[in-house]
PDB file of C-alpha atoms and ligand atoms in Angstrom:
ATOM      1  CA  UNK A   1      71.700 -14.157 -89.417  1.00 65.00           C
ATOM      2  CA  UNK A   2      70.143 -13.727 -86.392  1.00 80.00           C
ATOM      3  CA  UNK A   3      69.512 -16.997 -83.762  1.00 91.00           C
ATOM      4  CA  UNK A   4      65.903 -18.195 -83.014  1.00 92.00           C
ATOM      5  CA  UNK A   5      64.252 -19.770 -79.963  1.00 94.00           C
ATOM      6  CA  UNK A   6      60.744 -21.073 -80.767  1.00 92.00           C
ATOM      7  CA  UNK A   7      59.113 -22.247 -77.330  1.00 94.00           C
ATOM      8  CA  UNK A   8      56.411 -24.303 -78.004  1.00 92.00           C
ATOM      9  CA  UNK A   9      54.157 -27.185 -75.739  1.00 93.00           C
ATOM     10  CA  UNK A  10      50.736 -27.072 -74.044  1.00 90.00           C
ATOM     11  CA  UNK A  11      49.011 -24.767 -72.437  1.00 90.00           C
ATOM     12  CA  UNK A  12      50.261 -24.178 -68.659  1.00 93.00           C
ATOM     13  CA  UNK A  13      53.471 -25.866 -68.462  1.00 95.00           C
ATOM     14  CA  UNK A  14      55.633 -22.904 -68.656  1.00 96.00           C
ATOM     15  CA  UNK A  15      56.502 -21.408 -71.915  1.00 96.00           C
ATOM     16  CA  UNK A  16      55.712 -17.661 -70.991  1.00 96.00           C
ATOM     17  CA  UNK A  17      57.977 -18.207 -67.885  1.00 97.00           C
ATOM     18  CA  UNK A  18      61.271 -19.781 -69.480  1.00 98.00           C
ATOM     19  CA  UNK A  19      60.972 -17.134 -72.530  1.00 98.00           C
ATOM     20  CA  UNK A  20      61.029 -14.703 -70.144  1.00 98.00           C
ATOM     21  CA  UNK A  21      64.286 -16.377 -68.818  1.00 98.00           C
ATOM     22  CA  UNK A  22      65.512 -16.313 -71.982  1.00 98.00           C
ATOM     23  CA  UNK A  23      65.301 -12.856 -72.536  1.00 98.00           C
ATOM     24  CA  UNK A  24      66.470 -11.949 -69.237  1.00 98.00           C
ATOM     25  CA  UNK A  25      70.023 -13.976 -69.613  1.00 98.00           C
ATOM     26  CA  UNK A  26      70.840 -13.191 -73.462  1.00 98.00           C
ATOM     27  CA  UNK A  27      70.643  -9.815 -72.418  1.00 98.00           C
ATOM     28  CA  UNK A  28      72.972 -10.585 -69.466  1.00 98.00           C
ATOM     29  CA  UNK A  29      75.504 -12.914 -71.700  1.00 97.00           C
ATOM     30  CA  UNK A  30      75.835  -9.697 -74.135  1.00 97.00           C
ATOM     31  CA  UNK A  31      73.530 -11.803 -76.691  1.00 96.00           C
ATOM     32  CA  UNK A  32      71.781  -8.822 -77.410  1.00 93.00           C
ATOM     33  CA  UNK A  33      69.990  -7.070 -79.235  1.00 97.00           C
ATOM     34  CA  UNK A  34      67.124  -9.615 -78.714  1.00 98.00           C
ATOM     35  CA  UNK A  35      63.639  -9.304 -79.871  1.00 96.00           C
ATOM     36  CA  UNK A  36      60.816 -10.599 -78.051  1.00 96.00           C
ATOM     37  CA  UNK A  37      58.128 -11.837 -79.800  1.00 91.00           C
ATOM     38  CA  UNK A  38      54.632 -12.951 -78.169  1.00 90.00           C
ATOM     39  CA  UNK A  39      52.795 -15.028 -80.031  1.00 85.00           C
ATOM     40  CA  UNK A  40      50.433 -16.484 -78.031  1.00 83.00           C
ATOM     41  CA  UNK A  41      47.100 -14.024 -78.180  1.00 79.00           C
ATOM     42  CA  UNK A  42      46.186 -15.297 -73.590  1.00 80.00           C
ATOM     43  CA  UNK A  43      49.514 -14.868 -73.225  1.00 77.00           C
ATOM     44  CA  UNK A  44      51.505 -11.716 -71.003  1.00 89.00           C
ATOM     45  CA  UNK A  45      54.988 -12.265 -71.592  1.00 95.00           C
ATOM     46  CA  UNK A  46      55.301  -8.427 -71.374  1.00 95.00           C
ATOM     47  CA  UNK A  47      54.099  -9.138 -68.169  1.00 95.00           C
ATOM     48  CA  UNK A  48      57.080 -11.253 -67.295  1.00 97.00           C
ATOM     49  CA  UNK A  49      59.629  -8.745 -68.886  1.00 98.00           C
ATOM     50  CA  UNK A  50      58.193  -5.702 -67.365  1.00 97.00           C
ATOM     51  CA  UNK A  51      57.231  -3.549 -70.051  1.00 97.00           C
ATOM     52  CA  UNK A  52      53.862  -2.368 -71.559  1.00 94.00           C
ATOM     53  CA  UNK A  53      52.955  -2.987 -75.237  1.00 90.00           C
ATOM     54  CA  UNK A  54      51.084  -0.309 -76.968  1.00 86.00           C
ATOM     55  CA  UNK A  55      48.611  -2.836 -79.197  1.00 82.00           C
ATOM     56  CA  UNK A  56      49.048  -6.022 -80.507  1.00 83.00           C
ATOM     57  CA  UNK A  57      49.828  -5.876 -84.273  1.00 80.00           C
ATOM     58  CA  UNK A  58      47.020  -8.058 -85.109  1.00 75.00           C
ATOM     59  CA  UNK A  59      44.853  -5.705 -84.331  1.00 73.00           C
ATOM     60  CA  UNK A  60      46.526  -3.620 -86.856  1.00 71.00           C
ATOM     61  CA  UNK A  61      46.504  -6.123 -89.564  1.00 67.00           C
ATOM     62  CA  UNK A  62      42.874  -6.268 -89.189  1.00 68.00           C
ATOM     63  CA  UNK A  63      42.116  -2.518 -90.255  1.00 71.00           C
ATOM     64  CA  UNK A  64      44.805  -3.033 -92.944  1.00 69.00           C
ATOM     65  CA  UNK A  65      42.985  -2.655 -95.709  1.00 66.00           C
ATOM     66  CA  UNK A  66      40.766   0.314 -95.025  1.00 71.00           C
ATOM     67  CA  UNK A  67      43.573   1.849 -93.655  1.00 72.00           C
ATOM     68  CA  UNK A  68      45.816   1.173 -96.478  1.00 69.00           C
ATOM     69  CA  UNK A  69      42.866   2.818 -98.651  1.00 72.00           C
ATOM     70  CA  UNK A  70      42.264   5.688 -96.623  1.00 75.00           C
ATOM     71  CA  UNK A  71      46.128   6.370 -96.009  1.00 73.00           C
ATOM     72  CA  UNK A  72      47.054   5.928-100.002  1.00 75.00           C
ATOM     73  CA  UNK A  73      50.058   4.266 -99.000  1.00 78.00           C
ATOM     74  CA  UNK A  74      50.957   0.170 -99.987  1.00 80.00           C
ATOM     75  CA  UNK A  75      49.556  -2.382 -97.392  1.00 75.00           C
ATOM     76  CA  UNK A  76      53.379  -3.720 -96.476  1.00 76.00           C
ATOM     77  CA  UNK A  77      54.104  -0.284 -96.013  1.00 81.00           C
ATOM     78  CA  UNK A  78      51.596   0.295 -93.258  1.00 80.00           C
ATOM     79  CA  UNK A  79      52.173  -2.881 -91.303  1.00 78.00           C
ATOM     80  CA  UNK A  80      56.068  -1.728 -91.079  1.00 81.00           C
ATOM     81  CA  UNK A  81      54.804   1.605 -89.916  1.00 83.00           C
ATOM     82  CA  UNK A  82      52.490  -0.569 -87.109  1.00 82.00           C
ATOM     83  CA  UNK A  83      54.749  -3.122 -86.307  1.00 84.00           C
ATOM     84  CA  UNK A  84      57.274  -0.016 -85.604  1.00 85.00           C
ATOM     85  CA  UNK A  85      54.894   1.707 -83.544  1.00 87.00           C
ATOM     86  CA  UNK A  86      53.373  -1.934 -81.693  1.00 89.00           C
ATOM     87  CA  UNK A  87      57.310  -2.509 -80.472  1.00 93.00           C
ATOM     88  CA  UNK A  88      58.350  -1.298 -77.336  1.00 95.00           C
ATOM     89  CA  UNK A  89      61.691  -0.969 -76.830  1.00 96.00           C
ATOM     90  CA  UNK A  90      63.630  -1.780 -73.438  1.00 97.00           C
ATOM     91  CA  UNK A  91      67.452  -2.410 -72.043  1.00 95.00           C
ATOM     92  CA  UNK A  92      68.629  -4.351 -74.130  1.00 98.00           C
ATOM     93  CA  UNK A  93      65.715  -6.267 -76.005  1.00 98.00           C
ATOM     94  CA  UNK A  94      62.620  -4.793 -77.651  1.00 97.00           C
ATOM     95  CA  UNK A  95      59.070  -7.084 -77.739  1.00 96.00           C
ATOM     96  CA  UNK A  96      56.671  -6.871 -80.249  1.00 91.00           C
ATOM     97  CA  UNK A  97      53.040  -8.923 -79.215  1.00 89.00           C
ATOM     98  CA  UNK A  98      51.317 -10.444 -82.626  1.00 82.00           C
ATOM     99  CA  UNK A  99      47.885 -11.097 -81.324  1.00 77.00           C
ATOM    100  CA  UNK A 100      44.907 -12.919 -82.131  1.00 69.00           C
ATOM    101  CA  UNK A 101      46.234 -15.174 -84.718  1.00 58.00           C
ATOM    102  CA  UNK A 102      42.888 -14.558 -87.309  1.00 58.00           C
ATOM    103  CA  UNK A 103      40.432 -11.851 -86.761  1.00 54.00           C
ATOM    104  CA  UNK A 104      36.982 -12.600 -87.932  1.00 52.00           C
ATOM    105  CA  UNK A 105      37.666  -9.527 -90.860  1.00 51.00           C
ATOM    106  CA  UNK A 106      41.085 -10.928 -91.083  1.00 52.00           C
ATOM    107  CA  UNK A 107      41.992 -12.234 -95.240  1.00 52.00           C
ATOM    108  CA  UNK A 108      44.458 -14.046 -96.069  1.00 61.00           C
ATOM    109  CA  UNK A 109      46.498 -11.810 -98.066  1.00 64.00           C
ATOM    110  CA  UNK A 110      47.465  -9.815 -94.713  1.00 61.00           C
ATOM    111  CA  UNK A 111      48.211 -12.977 -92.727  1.00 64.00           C
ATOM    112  CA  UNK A 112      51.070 -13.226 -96.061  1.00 70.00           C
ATOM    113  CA  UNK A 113      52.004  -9.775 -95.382  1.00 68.00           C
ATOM    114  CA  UNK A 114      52.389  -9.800 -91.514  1.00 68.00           C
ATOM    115  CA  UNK A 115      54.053 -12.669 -91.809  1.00 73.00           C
ATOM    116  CA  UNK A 116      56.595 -11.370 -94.602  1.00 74.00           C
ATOM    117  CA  UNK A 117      57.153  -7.869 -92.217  1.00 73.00           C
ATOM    118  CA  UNK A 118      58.008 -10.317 -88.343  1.00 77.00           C
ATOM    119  CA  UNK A 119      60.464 -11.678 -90.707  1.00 82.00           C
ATOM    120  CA  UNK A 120      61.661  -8.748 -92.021  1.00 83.00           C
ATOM    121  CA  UNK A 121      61.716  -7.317 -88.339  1.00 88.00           C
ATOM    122  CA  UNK A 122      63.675 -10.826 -86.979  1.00 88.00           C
ATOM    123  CA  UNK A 123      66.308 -10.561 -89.354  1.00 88.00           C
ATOM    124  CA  UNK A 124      67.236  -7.009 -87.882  1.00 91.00           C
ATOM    125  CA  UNK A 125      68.207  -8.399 -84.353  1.00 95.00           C
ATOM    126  CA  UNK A 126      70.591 -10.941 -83.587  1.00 94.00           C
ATOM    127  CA  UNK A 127      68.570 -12.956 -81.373  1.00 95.00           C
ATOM    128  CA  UNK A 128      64.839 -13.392 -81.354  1.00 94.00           C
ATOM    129  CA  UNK A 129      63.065 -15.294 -78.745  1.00 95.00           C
ATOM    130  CA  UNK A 130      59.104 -16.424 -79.272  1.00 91.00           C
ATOM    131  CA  UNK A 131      56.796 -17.388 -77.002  1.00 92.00           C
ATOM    132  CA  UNK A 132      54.438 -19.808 -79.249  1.00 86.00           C
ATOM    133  CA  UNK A 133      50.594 -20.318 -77.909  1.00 80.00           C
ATOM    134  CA  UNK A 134      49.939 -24.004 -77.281  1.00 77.00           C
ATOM    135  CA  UNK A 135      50.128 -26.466 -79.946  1.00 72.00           C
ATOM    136  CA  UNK A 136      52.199 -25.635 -83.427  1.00 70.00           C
ATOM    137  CA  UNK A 137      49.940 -22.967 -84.937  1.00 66.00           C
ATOM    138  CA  UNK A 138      52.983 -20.522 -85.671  1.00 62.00           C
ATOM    139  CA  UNK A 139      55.342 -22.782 -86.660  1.00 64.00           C
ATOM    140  CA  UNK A 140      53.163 -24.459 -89.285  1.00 58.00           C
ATOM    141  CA  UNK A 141      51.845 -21.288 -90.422  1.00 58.00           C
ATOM    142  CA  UNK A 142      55.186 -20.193 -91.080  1.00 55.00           C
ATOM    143  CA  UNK A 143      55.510 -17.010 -88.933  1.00 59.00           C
ATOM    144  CA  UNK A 144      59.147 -17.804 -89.029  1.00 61.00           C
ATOM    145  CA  UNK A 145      60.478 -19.649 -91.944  1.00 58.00           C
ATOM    146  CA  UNK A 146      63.139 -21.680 -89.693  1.00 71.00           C
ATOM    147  CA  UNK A 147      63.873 -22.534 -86.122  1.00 84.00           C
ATOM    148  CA  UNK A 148      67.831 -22.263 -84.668  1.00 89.00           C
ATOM    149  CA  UNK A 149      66.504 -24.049 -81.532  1.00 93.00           C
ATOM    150  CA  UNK A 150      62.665 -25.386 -81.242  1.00 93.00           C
ATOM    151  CA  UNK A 151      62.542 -25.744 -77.585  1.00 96.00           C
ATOM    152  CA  UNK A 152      59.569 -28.310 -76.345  1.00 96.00           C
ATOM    153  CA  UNK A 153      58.156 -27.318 -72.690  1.00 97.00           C
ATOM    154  CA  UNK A 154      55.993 -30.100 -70.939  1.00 97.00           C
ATOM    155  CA  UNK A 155      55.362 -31.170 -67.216  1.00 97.00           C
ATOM    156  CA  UNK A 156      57.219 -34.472 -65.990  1.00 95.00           C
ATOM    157  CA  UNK A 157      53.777 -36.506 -65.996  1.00 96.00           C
ATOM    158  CA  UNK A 158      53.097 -39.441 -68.401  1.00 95.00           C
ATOM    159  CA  UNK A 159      50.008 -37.266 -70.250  1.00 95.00           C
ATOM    160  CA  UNK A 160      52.498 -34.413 -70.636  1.00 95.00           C
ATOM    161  CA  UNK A 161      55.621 -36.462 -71.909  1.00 96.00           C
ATOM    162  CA  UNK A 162      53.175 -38.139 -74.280  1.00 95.00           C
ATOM    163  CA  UNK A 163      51.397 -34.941 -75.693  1.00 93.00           C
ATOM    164  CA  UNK A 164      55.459 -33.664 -76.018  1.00 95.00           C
ATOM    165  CA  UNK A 165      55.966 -36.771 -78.286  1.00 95.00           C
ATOM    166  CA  UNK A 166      53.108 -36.490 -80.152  1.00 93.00           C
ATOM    167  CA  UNK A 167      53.801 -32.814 -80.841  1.00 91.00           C
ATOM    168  CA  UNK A 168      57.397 -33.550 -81.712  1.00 93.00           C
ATOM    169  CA  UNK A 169      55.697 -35.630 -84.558  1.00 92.00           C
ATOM    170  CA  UNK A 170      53.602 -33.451 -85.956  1.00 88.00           C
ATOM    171  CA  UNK A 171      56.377 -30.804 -85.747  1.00 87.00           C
ATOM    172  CA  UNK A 172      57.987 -33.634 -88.286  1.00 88.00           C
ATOM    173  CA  UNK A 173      54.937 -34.363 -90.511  1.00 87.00           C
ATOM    174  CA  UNK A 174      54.764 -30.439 -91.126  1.00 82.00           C
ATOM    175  CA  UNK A 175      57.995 -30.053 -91.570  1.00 83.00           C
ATOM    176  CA  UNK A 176      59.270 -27.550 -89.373  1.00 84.00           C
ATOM    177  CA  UNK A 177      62.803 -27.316 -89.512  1.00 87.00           C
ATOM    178  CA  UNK A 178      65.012 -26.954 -86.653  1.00 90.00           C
ATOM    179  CA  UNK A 179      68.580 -27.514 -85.755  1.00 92.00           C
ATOM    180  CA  UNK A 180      68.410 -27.814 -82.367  1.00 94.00           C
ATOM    181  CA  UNK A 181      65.508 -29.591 -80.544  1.00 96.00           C
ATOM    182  CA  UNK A 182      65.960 -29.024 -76.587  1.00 97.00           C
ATOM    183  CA  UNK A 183      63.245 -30.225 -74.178  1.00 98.00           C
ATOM    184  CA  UNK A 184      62.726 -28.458 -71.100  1.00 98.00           C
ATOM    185  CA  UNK A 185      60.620 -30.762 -68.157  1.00 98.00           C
ATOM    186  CA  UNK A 186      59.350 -27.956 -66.075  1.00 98.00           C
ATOM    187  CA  UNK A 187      58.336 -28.209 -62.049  1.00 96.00           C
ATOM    188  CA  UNK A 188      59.555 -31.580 -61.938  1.00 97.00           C
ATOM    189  CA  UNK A 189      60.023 -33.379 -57.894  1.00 92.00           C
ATOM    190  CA  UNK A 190      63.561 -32.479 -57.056  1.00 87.00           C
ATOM    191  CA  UNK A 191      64.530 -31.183 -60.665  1.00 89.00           C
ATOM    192  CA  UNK A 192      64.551 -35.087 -61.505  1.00 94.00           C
ATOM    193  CA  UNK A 193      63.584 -36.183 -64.811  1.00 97.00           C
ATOM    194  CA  UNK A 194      60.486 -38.468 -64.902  1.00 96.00           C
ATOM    195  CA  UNK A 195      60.927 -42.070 -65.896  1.00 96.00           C
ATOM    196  CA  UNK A 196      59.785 -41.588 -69.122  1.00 96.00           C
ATOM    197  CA  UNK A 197      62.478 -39.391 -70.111  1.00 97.00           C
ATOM    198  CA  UNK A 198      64.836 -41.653 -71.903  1.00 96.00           C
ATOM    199  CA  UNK A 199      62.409 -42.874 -74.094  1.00 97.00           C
ATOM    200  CA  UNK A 200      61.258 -39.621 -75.724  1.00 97.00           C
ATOM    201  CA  UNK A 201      65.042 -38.504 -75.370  1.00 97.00           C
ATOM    202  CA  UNK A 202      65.571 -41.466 -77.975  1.00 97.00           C
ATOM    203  CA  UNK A 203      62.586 -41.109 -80.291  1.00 97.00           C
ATOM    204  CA  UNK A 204      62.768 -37.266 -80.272  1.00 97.00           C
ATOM    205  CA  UNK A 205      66.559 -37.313 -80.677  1.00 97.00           C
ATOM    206  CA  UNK A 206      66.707 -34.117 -78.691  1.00 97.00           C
ATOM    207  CA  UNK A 207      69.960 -32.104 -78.319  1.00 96.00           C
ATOM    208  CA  UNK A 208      69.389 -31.688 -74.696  1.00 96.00           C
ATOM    209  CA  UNK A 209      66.465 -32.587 -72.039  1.00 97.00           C
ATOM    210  CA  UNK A 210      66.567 -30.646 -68.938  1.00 98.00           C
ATOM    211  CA  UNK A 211      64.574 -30.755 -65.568  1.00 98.00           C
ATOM    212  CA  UNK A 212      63.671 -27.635 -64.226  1.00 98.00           C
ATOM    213  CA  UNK A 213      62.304 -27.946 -60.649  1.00 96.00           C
ATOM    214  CA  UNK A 214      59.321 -26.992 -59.511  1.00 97.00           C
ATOM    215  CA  UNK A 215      60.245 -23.707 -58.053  1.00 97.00           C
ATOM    216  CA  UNK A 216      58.582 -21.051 -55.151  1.00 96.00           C
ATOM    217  CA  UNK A 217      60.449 -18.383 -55.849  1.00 96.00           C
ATOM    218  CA  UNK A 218      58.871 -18.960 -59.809  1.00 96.00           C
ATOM    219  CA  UNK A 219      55.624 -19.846 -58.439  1.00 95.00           C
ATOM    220  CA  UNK A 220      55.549 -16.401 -56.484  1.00 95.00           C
ATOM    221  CA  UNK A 221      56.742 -14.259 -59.816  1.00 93.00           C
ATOM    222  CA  UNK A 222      53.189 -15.007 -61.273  1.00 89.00           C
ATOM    223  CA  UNK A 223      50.957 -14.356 -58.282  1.00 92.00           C
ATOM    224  CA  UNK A 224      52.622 -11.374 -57.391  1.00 93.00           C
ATOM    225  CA  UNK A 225      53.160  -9.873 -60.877  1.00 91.00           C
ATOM    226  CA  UNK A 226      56.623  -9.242 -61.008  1.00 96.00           C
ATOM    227  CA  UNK A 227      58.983  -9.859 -63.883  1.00 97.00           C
ATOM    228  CA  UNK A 228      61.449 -12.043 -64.265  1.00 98.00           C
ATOM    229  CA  UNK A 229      63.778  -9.150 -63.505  1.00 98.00           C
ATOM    230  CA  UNK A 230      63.201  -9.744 -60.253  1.00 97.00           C
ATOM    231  CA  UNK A 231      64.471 -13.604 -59.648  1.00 98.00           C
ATOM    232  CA  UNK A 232      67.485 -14.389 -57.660  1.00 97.00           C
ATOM    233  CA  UNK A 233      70.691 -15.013 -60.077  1.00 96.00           C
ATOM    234  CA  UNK A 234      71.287 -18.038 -57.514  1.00 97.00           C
ATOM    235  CA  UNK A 235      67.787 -19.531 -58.747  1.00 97.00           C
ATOM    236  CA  UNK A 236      68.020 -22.899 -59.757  1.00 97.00           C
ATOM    237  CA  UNK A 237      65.714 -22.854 -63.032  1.00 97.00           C
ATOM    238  CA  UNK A 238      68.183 -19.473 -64.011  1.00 98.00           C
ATOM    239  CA  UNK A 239      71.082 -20.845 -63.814  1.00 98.00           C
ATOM    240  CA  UNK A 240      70.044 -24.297 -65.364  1.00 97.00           C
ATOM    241  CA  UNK A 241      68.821 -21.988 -68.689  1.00 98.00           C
ATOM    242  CA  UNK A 242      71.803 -19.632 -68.193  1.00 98.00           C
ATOM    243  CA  UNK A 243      74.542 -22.743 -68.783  1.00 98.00           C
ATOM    244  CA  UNK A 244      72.207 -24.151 -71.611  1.00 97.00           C
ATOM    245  CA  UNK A 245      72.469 -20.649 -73.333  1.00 97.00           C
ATOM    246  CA  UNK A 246      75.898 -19.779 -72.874  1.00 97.00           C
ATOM    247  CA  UNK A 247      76.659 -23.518 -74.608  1.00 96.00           C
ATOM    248  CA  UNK A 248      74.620 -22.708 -77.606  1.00 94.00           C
ATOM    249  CA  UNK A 249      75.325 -19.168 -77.821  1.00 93.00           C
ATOM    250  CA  UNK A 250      78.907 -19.711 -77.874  1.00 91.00           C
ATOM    251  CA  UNK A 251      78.403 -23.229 -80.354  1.00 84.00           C
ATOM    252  CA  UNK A 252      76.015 -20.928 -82.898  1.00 77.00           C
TER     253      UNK A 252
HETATM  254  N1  ADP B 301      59.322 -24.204 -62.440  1.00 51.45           N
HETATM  255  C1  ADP B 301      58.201 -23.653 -61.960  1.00 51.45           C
HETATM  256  N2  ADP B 301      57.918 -23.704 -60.631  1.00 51.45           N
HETATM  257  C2  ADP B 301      56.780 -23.182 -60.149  1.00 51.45           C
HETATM  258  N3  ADP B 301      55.846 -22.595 -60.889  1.00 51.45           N
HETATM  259  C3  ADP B 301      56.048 -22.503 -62.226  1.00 51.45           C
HETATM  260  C4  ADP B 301      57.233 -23.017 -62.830  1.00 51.45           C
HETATM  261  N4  ADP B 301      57.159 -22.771 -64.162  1.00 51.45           N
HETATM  262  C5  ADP B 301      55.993 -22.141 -64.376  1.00 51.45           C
HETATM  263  N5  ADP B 301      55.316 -21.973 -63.224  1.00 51.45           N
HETATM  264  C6  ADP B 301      53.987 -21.350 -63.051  1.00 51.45           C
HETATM  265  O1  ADP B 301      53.066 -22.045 -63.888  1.00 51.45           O
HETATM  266  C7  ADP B 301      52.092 -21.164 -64.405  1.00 51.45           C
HETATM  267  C8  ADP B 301      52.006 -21.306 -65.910  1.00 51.45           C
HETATM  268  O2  ADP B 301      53.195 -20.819 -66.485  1.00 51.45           O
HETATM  269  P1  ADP B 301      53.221 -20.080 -67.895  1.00 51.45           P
HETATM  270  O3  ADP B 301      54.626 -19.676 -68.131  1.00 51.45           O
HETATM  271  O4  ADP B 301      52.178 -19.030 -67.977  1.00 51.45           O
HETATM  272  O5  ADP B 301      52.823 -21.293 -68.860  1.00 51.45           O
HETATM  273  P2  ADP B 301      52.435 -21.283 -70.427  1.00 51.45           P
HETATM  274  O6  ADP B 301      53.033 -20.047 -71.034  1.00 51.45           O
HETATM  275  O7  ADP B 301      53.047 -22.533 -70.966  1.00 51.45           O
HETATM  276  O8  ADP B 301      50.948 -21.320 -70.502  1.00 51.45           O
HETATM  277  C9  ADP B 301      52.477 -19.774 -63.934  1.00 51.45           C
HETATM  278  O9  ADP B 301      51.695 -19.448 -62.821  1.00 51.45           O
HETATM  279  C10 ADP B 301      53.946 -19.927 -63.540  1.00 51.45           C
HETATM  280  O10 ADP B 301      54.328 -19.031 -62.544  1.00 51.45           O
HETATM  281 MG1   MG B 302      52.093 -18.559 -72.268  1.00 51.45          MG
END
C-alpha cells in the first residue's frame, strides 16, 4: 500500500513549491521510494526537483491509438511501455509529468486506460506525491482512486480562505475520499495564521492547519531556477513540512 499526498488549491499559492518539499524530505526521512507525479499541464515541478522529463505522457496517450495499430501490440500495453519511458528516475524518487489533461484527439477510452496504468505505476512505490493543477480536476476524474492525505494550499487572505472552503466542499459533494485533510496557509505575515483560520479549521475538520511564512529564501528558488535541493535545512517552511511528515509518516 503505498501513502498518497494529493496537493490541491488555486492557482499561485504554492502547490508546485511544497510538493517539491515533499519530495525533498521523504527522501531525507528514508520514506522512499517516492514517485512524483505532475499533474498540472503549466506546471514545472521537475523544475523544482531538478531533473528533466523526457515528454509528458499525455502526449503519448494522444497517438495511442494509431500507435497501438501500427505497433500490433494492446493499447494498455503501450501506455506501460510510455509511461516507462516518460519517467525519469533520480536519488531516491522518480517523476512522471501527465500533461494536458484532454487533447483535442484525446477519447475517452484512453483517459480509462491512462488512468488504470498511474495507478498501476503508484501502487509500485511506497510513497507518491502529486502536484494537482488548480481546482479538483484529478481528483474527481479519478486519476487516483483514494487520497492518504488531501493537502489544501491557499494564501492567508479572506478570498483565498473562502475559495479553500468552497473547494473543501466540492471535494465532499464529489466524493473524494481522504483520510487526512491538512491545510497548508502559505506566505502568511510572520507565519501567523489569518483570523479566519479557526473557522474553516471547524467546518473543514482538518487534521492539521499550518502557516508557512512568506519566505525570501523560497521567493528566490523560483526567480533563480534552482530546485528545492538547494534550500537551507534551517528554512523555516522545511522544517515546518519536515515535522508534519515525520508525524504522519511514522502514524501511517
Ligand atoms: N512561502 C513562500 N514564500 C515566498 N514565495 C513563495 C512561497 N511559496 C511559494 N512562493 C512563490 O510563489 C510562486 C507560486 O508558487 P507555485 O508553487 O508555483 O504555486 P502553484 O503551484 O500553486 O501555482 C512561486 O514564484 C513561488 O516561488
Ligand atoms: Mg503548480
Amino acid at each position: 500500500m503505498s501513502l498518497l499526498f494529493a496537493l490541491s488549491g488555486k492557482g499561485g499559492v504554492g502547490k508546485t513549491t511544497l510538493a517539491g518539499f515533499f519530495v525533498r524530505i521523504l527522501v531525507e526521512l528514508g520514506k522512499k521510494p517516492v514517485l512524483a507525479i505532475d499533474a498540472d499541464p503549466n506546471s514545472c515541478l521537475a523544475d523544482m526537483l531538478g531533473v528533466k522529463v523526457p515528454f509528458s505522457i499525455g502526449t503519448a496517450r494522444e497517438t495511442m491509438r494509431d500507435d497501438a495499430d501500427e505497433q500490433k501490440i494492446s493499447k494498455h500495453e503501450l501506455l506501460r511501455m510510455k509511461i516507462a519511458q516518460g519517467l525519469v528516475e533520480s536519488n531516491g524518487f522518480d517523476m512522471i509529468s501527465m500533461g494536458r489533461p484532454e487533447g483535442p484527439g484525446c477519447y475517452c477510452y484512453a483517459n480509462g486506460v491512462l488512468k488504470a496504468a498511474i495507478g498501476e505505476l503508484s501502487r509500485g512505490y511506497p510513497y507518491v506525491v502529486l502536484d494537482n493543477e488548480a481546482g479538483l480536476e484529478n481528483l474527481s476524474r479519478r486519476i487516483v482512486q483514494s487520497v492518504d492525505a488531501l493537502v489544501l494550499v491557499s494564501d492567508a487572505s479572506n478570498a483565498g480562505m473562502n475559495t479553500l472552503e468552497r473547494l473543501y466542499s466540492l471535494a465532499r459533494e464529489m466524493g473524494v475520499k481522504y483520510r487526512k485533510l491538512i491545510i497548508l496557509v502559505n506566505r502568511t505575515r510572520e507565519g501567523r495564521l489569518p483570523e479566519s483560520a479557526p473557522r474553516v479549521q471547524e467546518y473543514t475538520g482538518a487534521y492539521k492547519m499550518i502557516a508557512l511564512p512568506y519566505d525570501e529564501e523560497i521567493a528566490a528558488l523560483a526567480e533563480e531556477s534552482k530546485p528545492v535541493w538547494e534550500v537551507s535545512g534551517g528554512n523555516r517552511i522545511y522544517i515546518a513540512i519536515r515535522e508534519m511528515l515525520d508525524e504522519i509518516t511514522k502514524a501511517a
